CSV table of C-alpha atoms and ligand atoms in Angstrom, one decimal:
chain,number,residue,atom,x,y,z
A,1,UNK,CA,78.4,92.8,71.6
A,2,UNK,CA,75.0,94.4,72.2
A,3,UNK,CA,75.4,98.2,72.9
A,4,UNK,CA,73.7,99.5,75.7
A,5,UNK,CA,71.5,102.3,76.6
A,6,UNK,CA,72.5,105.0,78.5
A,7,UNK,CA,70.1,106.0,81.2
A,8,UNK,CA,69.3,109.8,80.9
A,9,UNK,CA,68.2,112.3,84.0
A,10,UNK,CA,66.0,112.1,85.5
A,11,UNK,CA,65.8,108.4,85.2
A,12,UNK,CA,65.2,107.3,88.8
A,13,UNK,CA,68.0,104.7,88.8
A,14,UNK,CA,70.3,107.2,88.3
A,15,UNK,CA,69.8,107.7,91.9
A,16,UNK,CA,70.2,104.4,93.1
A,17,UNK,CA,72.9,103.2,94.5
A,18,UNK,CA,74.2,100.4,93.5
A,19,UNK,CA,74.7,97.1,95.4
A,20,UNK,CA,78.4,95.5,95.5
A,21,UNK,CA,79.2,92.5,93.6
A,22,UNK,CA,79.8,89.7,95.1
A,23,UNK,CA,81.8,87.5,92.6
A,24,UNK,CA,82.7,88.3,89.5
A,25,UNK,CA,81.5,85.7,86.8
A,26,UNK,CA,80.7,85.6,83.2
A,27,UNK,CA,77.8,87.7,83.4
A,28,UNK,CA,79.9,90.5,85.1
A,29,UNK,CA,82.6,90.6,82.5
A,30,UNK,CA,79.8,90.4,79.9
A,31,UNK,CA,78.5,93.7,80.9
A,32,UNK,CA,82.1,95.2,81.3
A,33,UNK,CA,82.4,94.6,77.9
A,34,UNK,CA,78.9,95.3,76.8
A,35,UNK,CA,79.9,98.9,78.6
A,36,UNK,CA,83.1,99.2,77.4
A,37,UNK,CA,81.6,99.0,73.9
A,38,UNK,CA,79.2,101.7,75.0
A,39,UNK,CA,80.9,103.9,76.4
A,40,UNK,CA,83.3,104.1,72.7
A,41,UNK,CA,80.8,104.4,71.1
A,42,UNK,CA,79.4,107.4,73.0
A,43,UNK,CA,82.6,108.8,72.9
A,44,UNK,CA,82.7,108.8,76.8
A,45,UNK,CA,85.9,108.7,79.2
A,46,UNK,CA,84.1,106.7,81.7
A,47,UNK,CA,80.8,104.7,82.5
A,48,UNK,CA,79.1,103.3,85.7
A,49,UNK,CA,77.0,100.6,85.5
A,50,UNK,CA,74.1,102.3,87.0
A,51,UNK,CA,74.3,104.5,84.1
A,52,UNK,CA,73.5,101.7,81.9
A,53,UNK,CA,70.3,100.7,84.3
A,54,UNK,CA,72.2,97.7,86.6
A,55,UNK,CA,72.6,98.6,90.4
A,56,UNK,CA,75.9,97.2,90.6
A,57,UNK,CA,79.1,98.9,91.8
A,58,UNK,CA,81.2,98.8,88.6
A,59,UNK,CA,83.1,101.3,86.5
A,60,UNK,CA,84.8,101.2,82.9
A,61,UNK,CA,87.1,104.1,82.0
A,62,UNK,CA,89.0,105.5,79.1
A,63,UNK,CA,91.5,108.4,80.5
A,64,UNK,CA,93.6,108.3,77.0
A,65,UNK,CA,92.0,110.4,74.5
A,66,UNK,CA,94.0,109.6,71.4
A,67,UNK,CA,94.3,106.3,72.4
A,68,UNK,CA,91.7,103.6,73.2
A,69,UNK,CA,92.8,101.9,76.5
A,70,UNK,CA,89.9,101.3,78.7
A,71,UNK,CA,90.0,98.9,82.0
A,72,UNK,CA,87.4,98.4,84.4
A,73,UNK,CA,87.0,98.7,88.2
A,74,UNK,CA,84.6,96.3,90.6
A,75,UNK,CA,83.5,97.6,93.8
A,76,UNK,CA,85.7,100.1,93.5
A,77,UNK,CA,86.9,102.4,97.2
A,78,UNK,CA,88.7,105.1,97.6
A,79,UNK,CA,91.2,105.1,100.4
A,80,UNK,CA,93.1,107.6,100.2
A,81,UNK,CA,92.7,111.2,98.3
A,82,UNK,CA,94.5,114.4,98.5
A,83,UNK,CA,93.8,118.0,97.0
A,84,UNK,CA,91.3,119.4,95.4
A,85,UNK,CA,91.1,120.9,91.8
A,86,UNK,CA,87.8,122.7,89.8
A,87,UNK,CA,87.4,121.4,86.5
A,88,UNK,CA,85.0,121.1,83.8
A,89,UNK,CA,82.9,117.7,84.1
A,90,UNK,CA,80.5,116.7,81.7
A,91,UNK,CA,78.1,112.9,81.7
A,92,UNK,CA,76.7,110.9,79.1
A,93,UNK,CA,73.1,110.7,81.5
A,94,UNK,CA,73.1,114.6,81.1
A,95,UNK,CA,73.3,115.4,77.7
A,96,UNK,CA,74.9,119.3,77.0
A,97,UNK,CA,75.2,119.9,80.7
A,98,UNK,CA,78.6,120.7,82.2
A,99,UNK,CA,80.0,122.6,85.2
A,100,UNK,CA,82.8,122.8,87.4
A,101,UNK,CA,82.8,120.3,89.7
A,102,UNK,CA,85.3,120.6,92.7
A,103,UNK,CA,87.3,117.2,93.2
A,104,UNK,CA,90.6,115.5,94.9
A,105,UNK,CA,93.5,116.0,92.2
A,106,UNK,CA,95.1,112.2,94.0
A,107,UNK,CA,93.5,109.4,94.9
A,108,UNK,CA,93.9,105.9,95.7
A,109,UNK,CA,91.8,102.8,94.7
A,110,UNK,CA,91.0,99.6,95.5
A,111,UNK,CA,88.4,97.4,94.2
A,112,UNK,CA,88.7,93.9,92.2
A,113,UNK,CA,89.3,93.9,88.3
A,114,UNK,CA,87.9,92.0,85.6
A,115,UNK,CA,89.0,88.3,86.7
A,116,UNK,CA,88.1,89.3,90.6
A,117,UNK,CA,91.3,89.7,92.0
A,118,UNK,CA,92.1,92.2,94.2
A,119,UNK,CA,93.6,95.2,93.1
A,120,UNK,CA,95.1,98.7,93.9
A,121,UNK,CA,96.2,101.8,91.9
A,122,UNK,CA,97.0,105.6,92.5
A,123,UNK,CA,95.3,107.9,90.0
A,124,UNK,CA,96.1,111.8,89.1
A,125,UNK,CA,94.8,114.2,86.7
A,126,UNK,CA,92.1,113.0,84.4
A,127,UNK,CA,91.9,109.6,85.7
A,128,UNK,CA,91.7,110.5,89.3
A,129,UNK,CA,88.5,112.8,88.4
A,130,UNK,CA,86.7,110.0,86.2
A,131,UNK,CA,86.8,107.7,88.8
A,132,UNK,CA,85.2,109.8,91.4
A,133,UNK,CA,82.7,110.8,88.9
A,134,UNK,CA,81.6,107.6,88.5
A,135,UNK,CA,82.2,106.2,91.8
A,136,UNK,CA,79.9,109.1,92.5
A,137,UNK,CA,77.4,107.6,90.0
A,138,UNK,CA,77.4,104.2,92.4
A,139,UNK,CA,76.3,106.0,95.5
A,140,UNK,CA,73.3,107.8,93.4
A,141,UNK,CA,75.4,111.3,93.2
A,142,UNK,CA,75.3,113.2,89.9
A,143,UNK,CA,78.0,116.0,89.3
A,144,UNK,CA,75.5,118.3,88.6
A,145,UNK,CA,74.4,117.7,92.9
A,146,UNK,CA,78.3,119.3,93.0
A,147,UNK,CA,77.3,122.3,91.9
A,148,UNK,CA,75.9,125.2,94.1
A,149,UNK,CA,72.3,125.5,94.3
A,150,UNK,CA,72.1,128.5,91.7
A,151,UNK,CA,74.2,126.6,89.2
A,152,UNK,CA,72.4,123.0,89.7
A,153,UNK,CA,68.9,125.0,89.0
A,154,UNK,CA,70.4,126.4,85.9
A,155,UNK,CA,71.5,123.0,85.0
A,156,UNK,CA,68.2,120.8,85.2
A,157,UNK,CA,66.5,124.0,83.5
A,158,UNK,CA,68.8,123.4,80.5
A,159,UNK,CA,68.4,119.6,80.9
A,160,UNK,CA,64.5,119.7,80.9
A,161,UNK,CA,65.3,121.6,77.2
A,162,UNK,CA,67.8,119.7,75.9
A,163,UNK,CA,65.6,116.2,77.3
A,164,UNK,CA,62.4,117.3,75.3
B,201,ZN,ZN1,78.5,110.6,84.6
């Protein structure tokens, strides 16, 4: 399975968003698994496709850190969401950046999974933040445009650093 790269700020189709799929075929589950493979080995908890350079609305995820249980999501939506919790967030496209990024602490999803049927789950803690992270991701939103002005200049100042 080929590994892919990871687009890095400011890499302009990080800001894209990303069109939906409209049926999920071999070429779709090809890059779930090329991403899936990706995001292990970049020791990430989640991936959006636009990350990996492809405008289309799909997710992988890993919320289990000790062990390795990954799924993915198509066309993800959330319907329903509830709280709000700060927490630290960090992304594989901004390399030693993180923050406190402000997000539900419940949500509900619905999107299609890997064979393109329709499907529907509720999502706390960990999970509930990757997947608005990189739903986020879809609609061209880094976390770092979360942050308050002050904190997102002191961000892409460390990033032009770390990026040289
Ligand atoms: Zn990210």
């Amino acid at each position: 399975m080929p590994i892919l790269k990871v687009r890095k700020y400011p890499d302009p189709v990080l800001k894209k968003k990303a069109l939906p799929v409209k049926t999920v075929g071999e070429r779709e589950r090809g890059l779930i698994e090329d991403m899936i493979e990706t995001m292990k080995l970049s020791e990430g908890v989640g991936l959006a496709a636009t990350q990996v350079g492809v405008s289309k609305r799909i997710i992988v995820f890993n919320p289990s850190c000790d062990e390795w249980r990954a799924d993915a999501l198509i066309n993800p939506v959330i319907v329903k969401k509830r709280g709000s919790e700060k927490k630290e967030e960090g992304c594989l496209s901004l390399p030693g950046i993180n923050g406190l990024v402000n997000r539900s602490t419940y949500i509900r999803v619905e999107g299609l999974d890997i064979k393109g049927k329709p499907v529907c789950f509720e999502a706390m803690g960990l999970l509930a933040r990757i997947c608005q992270h990189e739903i986020d991701h879809l609609d061209g939103i880094l976390f770092i445009d979360r942050l308050s002005p002050v904190k997102r200049f002191m961000a892409k100042r460390k990033l032009k650093k770390e990026l040289k």
